[in-house]
Short mmCIF file of C-alpha atoms in Angstrom, two decimals:
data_model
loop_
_atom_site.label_atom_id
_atom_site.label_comp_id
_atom_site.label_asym_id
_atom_site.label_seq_id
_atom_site.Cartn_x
_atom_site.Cartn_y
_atom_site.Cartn_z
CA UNK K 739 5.42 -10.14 -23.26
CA UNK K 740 3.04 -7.69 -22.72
CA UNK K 741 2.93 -5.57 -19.18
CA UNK K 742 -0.19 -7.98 -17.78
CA UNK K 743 1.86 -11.18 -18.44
CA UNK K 744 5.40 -9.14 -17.25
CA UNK K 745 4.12 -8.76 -13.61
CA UNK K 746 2.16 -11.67 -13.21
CA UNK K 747 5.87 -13.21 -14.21
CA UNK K 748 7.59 -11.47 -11.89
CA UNK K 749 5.07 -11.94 -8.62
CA UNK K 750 5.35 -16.07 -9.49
CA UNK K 751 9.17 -15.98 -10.48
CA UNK K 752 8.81 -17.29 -13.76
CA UNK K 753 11.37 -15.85 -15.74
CA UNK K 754 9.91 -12.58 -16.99
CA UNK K 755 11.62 -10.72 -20.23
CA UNK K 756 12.40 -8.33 -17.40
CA UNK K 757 11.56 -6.41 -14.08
CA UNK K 758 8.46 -4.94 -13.43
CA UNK K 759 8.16 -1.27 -13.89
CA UNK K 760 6.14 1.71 -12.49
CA UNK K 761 7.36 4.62 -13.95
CA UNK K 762 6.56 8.24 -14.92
CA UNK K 763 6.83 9.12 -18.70
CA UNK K 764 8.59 8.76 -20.86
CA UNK K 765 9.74 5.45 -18.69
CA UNK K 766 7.95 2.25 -19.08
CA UNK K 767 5.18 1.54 -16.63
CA UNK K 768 3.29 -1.84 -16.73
CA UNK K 769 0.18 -0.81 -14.61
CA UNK K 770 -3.31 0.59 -14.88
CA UNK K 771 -4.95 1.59 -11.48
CA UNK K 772 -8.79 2.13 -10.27
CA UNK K 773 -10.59 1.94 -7.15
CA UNK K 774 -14.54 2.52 -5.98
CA UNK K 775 -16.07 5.80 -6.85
CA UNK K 776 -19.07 6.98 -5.34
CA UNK K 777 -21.43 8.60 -8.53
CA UNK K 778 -22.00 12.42 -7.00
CA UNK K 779 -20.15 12.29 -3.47
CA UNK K 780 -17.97 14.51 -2.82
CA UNK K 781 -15.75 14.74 1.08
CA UNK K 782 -17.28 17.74 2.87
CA UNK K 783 -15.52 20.40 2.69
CA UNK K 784 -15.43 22.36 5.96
CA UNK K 785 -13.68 25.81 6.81
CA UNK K 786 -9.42 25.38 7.51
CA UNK K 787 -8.64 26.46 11.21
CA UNK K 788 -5.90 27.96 12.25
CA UNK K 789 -2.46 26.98 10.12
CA UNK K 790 -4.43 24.76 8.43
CA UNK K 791 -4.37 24.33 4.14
CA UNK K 792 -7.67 22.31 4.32
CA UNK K 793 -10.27 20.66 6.26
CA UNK K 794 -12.93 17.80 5.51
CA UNK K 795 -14.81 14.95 6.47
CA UNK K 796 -14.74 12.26 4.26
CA UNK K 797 -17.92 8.76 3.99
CA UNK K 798 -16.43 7.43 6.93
CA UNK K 799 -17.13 10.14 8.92
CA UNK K 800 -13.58 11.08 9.99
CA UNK K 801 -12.37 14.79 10.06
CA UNK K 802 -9.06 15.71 8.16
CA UNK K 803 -6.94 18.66 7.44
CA UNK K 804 -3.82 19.32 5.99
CA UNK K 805 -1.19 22.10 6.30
CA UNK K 806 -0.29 22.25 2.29
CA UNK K 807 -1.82 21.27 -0.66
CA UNK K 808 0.50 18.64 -1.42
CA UNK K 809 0.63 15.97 1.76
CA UNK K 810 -2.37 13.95 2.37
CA UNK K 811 -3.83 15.49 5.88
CA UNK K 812 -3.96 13.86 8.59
CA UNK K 813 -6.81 12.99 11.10
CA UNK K 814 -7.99 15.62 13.58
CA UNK K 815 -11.30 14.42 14.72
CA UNK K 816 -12.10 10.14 14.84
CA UNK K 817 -15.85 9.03 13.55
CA UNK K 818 -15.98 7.25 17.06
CA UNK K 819 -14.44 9.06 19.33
CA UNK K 820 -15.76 7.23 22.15
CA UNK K 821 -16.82 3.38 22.11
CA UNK K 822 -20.41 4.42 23.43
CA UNK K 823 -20.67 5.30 19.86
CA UNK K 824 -19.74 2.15 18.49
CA UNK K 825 -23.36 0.08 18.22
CA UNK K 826 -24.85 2.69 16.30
CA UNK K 827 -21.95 3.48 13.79
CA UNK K 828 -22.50 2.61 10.38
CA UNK K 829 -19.74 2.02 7.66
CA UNK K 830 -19.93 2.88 3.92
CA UNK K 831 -21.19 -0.31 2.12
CA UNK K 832 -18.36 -1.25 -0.04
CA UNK K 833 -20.47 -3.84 -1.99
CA UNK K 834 -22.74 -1.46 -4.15
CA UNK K 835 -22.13 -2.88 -8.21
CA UNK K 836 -22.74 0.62 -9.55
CA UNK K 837 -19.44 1.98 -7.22
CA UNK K 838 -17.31 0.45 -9.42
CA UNK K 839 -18.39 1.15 -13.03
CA UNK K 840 -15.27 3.18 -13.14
CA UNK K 841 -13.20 0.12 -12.74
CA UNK K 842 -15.19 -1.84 -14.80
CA UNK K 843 -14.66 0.91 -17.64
CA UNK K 844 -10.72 1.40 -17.32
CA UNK K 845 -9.86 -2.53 -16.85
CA UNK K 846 -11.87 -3.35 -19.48
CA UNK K 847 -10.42 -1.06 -21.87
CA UNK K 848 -6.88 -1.57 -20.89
CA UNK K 849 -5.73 -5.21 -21.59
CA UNK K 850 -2.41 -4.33 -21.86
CA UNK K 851 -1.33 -2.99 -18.61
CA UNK K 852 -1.59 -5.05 -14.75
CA UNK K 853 -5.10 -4.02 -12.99
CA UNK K 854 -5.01 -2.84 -9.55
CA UNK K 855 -8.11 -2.39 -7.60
CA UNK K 856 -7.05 -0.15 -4.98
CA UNK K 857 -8.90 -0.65 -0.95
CA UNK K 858 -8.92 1.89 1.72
CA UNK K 859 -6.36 -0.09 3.69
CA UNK K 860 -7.07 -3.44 5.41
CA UNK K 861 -8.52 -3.17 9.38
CA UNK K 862 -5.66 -1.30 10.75
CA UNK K 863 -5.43 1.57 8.60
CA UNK K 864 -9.59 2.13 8.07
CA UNK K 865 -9.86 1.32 12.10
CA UNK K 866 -6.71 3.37 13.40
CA UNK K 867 -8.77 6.49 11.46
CA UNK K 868 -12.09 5.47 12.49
CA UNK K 869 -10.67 5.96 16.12
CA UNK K 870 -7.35 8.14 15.99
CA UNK K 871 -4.28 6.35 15.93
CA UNK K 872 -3.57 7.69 19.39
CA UNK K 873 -6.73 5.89 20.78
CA UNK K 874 -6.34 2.92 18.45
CA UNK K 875 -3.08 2.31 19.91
CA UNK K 876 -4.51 2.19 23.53
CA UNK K 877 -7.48 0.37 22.78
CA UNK K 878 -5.51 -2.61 21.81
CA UNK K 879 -4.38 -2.93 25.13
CA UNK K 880 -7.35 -1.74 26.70
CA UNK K 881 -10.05 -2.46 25.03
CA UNK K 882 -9.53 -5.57 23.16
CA UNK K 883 -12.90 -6.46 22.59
CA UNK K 884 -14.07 -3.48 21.14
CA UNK K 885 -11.07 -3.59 18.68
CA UNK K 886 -12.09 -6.89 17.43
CA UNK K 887 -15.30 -6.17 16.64
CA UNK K 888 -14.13 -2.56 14.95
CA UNK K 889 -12.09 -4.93 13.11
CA UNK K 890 -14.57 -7.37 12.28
CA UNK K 891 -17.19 -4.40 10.99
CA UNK K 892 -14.41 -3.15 8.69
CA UNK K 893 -12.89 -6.56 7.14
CA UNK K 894 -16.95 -7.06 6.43
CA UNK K 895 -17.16 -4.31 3.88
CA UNK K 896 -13.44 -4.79 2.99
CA UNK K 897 -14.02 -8.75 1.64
CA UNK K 898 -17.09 -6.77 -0.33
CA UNK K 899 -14.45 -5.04 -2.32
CA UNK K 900 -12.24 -7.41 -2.80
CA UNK K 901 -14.97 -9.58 -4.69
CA UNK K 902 -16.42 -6.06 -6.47
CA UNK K 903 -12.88 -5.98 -7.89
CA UNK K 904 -12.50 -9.04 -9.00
CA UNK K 905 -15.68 -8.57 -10.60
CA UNK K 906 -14.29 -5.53 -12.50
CA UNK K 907 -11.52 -7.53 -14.20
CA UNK K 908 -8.81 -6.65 -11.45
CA UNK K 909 -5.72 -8.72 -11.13
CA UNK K 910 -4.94 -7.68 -7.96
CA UNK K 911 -5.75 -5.48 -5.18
CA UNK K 912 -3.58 -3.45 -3.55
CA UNK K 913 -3.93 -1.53 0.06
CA UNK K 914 -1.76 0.53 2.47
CA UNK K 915 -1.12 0.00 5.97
CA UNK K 916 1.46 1.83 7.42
CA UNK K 917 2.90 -0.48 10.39
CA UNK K 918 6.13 0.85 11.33
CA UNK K 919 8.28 3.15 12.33
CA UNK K 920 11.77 4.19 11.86
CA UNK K 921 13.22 1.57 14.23
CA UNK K 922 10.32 -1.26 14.43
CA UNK K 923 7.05 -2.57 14.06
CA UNK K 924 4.11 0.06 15.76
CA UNK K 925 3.19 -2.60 18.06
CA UNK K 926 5.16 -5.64 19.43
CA UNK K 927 5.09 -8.64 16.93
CA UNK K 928 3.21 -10.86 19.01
CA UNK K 929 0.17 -8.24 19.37
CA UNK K 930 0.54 -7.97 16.03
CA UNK K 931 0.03 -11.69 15.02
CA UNK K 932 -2.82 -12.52 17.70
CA UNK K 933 -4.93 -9.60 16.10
CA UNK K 934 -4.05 -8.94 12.83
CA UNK K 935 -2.73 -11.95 11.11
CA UNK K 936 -5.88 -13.69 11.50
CA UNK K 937 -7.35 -10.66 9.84
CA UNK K 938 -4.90 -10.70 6.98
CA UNK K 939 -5.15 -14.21 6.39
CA UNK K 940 -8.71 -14.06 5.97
CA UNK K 941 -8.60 -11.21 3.74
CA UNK K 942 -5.61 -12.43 1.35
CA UNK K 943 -7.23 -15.67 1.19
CA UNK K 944 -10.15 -14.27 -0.31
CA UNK K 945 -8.23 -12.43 -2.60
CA UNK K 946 -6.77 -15.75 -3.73
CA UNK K 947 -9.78 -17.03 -4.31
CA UNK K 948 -11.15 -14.61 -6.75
CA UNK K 949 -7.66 -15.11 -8.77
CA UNK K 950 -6.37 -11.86 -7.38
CA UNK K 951 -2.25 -10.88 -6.27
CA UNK K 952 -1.85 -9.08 -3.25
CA UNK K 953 0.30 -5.80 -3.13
CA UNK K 954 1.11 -3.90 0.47
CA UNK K 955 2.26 -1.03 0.48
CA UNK K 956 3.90 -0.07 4.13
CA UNK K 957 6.40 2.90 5.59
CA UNK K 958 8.43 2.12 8.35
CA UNK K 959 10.23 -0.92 9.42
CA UNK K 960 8.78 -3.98 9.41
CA UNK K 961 10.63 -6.87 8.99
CA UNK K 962 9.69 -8.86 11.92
CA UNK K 963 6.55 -9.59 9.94
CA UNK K 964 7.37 -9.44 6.78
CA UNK K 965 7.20 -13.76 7.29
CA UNK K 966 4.42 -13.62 8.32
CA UNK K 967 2.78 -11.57 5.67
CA UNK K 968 4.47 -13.97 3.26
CA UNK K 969 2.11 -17.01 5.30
CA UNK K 970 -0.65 -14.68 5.04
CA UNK K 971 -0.52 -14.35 0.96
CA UNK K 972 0.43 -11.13 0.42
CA UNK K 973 2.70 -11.41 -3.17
CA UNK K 974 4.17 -7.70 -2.93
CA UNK K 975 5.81 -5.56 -0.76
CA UNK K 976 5.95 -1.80 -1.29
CA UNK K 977 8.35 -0.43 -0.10
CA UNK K 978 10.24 3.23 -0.02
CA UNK K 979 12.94 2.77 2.09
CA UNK K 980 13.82 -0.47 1.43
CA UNK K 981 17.64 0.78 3.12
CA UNK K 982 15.22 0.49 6.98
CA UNK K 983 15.32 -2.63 6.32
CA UNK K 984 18.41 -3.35 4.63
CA UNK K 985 18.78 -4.36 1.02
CA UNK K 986 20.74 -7.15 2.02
CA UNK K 987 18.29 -8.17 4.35
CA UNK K 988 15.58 -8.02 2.14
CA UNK K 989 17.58 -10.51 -0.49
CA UNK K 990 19.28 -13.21 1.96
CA UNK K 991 15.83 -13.90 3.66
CA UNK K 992 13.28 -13.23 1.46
CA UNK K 993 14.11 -13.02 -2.22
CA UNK K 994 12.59 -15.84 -4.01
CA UNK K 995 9.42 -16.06 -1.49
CA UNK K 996 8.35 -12.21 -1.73
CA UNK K 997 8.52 -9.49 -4.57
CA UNK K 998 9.67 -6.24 -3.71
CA UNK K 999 8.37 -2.80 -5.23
CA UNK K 1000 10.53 -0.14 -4.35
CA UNK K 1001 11.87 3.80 -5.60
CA UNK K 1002 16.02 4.06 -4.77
CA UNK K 1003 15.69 4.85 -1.00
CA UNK K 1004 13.29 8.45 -0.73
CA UNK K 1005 15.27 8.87 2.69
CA UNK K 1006 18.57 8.34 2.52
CA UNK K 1007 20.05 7.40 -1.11
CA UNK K 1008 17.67 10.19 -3.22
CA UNK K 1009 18.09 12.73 -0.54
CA UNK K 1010 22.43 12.63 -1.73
CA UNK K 1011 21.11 13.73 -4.95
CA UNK K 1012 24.38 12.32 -5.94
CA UNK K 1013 23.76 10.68 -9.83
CA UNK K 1014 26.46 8.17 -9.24
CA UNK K 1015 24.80 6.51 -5.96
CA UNK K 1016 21.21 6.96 -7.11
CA UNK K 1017 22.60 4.85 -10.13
CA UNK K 1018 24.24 2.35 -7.71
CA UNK K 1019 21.44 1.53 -5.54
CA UNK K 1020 18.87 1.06 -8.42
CA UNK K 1021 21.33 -1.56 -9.52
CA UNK K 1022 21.53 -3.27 -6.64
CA UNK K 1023 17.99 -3.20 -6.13
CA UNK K 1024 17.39 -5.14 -9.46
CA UNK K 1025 20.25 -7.46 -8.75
CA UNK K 1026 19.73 -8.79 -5.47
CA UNK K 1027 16.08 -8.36 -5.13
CA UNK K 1028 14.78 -9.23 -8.68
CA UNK K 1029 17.61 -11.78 -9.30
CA UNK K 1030 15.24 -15.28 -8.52
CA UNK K 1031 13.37 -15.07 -11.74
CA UNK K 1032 11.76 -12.31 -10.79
CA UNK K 1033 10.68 -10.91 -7.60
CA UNK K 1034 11.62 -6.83 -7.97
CA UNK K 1035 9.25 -4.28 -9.52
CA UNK K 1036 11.45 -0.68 -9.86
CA UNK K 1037 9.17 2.26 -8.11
CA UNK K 1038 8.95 5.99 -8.38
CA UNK K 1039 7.72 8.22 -5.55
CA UNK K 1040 5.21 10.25 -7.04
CA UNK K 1041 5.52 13.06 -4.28
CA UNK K 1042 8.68 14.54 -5.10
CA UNK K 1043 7.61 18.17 -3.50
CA UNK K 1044 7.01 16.13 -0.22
CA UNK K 1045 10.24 14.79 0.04
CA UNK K 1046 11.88 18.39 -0.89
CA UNK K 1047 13.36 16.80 -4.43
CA UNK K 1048 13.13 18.08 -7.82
CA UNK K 1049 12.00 15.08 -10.91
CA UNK K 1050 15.75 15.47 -12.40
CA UNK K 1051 16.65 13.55 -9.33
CA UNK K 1052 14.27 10.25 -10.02
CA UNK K 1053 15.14 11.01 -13.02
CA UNK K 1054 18.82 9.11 -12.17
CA UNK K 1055 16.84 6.26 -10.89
CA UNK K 1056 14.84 6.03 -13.95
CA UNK K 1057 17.47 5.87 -15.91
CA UNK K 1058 19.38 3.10 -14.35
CA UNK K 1059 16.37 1.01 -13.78
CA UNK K 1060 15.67 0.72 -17.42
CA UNK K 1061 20.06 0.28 -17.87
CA UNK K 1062 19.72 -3.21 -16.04
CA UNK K 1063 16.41 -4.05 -17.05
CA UNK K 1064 16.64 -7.91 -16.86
CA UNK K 1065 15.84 -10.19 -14.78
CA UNK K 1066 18.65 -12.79 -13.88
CA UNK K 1067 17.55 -16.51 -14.36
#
């Protein structure tokens, strides 16, 4: 089987020659990656302040910095920081053809590998920037209609990329919202599936539509939803921490409906560096997650600096991913 036909296996649970894979080299990895790229724009690059490593703006209009040169930056200054502001705000079109010639170009040569189309996150994650996550946060409470049509402007251009990618030969799409933390979901599930569901079905079903998976990738814990998401149509979970939610968890009440993409735990498991238990949990991983027929793609974290680790450490979890390989029918 070739890497395409591999993971499309493994997302339906039909019996692939074995797990999905997303590793570093000289590991196996089954997937090819691209996303929209503006010809000629650059983010603006604007003068670091204070302990800052760097500072920009980027098309949305949102101001970032960042401390190092390693971690992504976070936002310091919203595009609309007050709601006055919101009638005459005007988003990047996400539908322009020529944006993704670059996809075009790489899925088109690679027939091999699984094509991802990568978005800039579904409504939270674009909106939460757009305003600050501080503000966002409030606004849902406070101003709820507002919110909904920030939402509405962003899933607009968002169901514009999905059928660009589609167009460029993607086989899935793949996004990151970032809905929990350590102990539970940002906002109470409820909230949660009055606004956003709605906003994910739409979106996943479109994705559907064109013949496209959808992969999530989220931090924090959030299992209350994770249901939910499965109703909405998103195929793939991605996962670093998969111990927040509990490995057990994960298998007795959602193997078999959702596949799960996840690195041996980045906060707990790889922070032992202990061989033995790195080895251990990868196991486990592929035995009770990707034991349906599929269902469990093994993961890297490609930050290692971020977490304070050194490769030889993923290196363990390469290792034993590749040991137990197979997927148990």
């Amino acid at each position: 089987m070739t890497s395409r036909q591999i993971i499309r296996s493994v997302l339906k649970f039909e019996n692939p020659s074995r797990i999905g894979m997303s590793l570093p080299e000289p590991y196996p990895n089954d997937f090819v990656f691209a996303e929209r790229k503006v010809d000629g724009y650059e983010d603006a690059r604007l003068a670091p302040q204070g302990n800052e490593f760097c500072r920009w703006r980027d098309e949305w209009g949102v101001l970032w910095a960042s401390l190092t040169d390693y971690d992504k930056g976070e936002v310091v200054e919203a595009a609309i920081a007050d709601w006055s502001q919101l009638d005459d705000y005007s988003p990047p079109d996400l539908g322009q053809k020529q944006d993704y010639a670059h996809a075009v170009e790489v899925f088109a040569a690679d027939r091999e590998h699984f094509r991802v189309g990568y978005l800039p996150g579904f409504p939270f994650n674009v909106a939460r920037k757009l305003r600050k996550l501080d503000n966002y946060l409030c606004d849902l409470v406070l101003h709820r209609e507002n919110v909904n049509c920030l939402n509405a402007m962003v899933r607009t251009e968002l169901l514009k990329a999905i059928d660009r990618l589609a167009e460029a030969g993607a086989d899935a799409i793949m996004f990151a919202e970032d809905w929990g933390t350590q102990e539970s979901l940002m906002i109470s599930p409820e909230m949660w599936r009055e606004i956003f569901k709605p906003e994910f079905e739409t979106l996943c079903g479109r994705a559907h539509e064109r013949g496209l998976f959808v992969l999530m990738h989220s931090c924090g814990k959030i299992t209350a939803i994770i249901n939910d998401l499965i109703e909405c149509g998103v195929d793939c979970l991605q996962f670093d921490q998969p111990r927040l939610h509990g490995i057990e968890t994960l298998a007795e009440n959602f193997a078999g409906r959702m596949t799960f993409w996840c690195p041996v735990d980045i906060q707990t498991t790889l922070q032992t560096k202990d061989p033995e238990l790195i080895r251990r949990e990868a196991q486990l991983l592929v035995e009770k997650l990707g034991g349906r027929g599929g269902g469990f793609i093994a993961g890297y974290y490609s930050g290692n600096q971020a977490i304070g680790l050194s490769p030889d450490v993923q290196d363990h979890a390469c290792k034993a991913f590749v040991a137990c390989r197979m997927c148990r029918r």
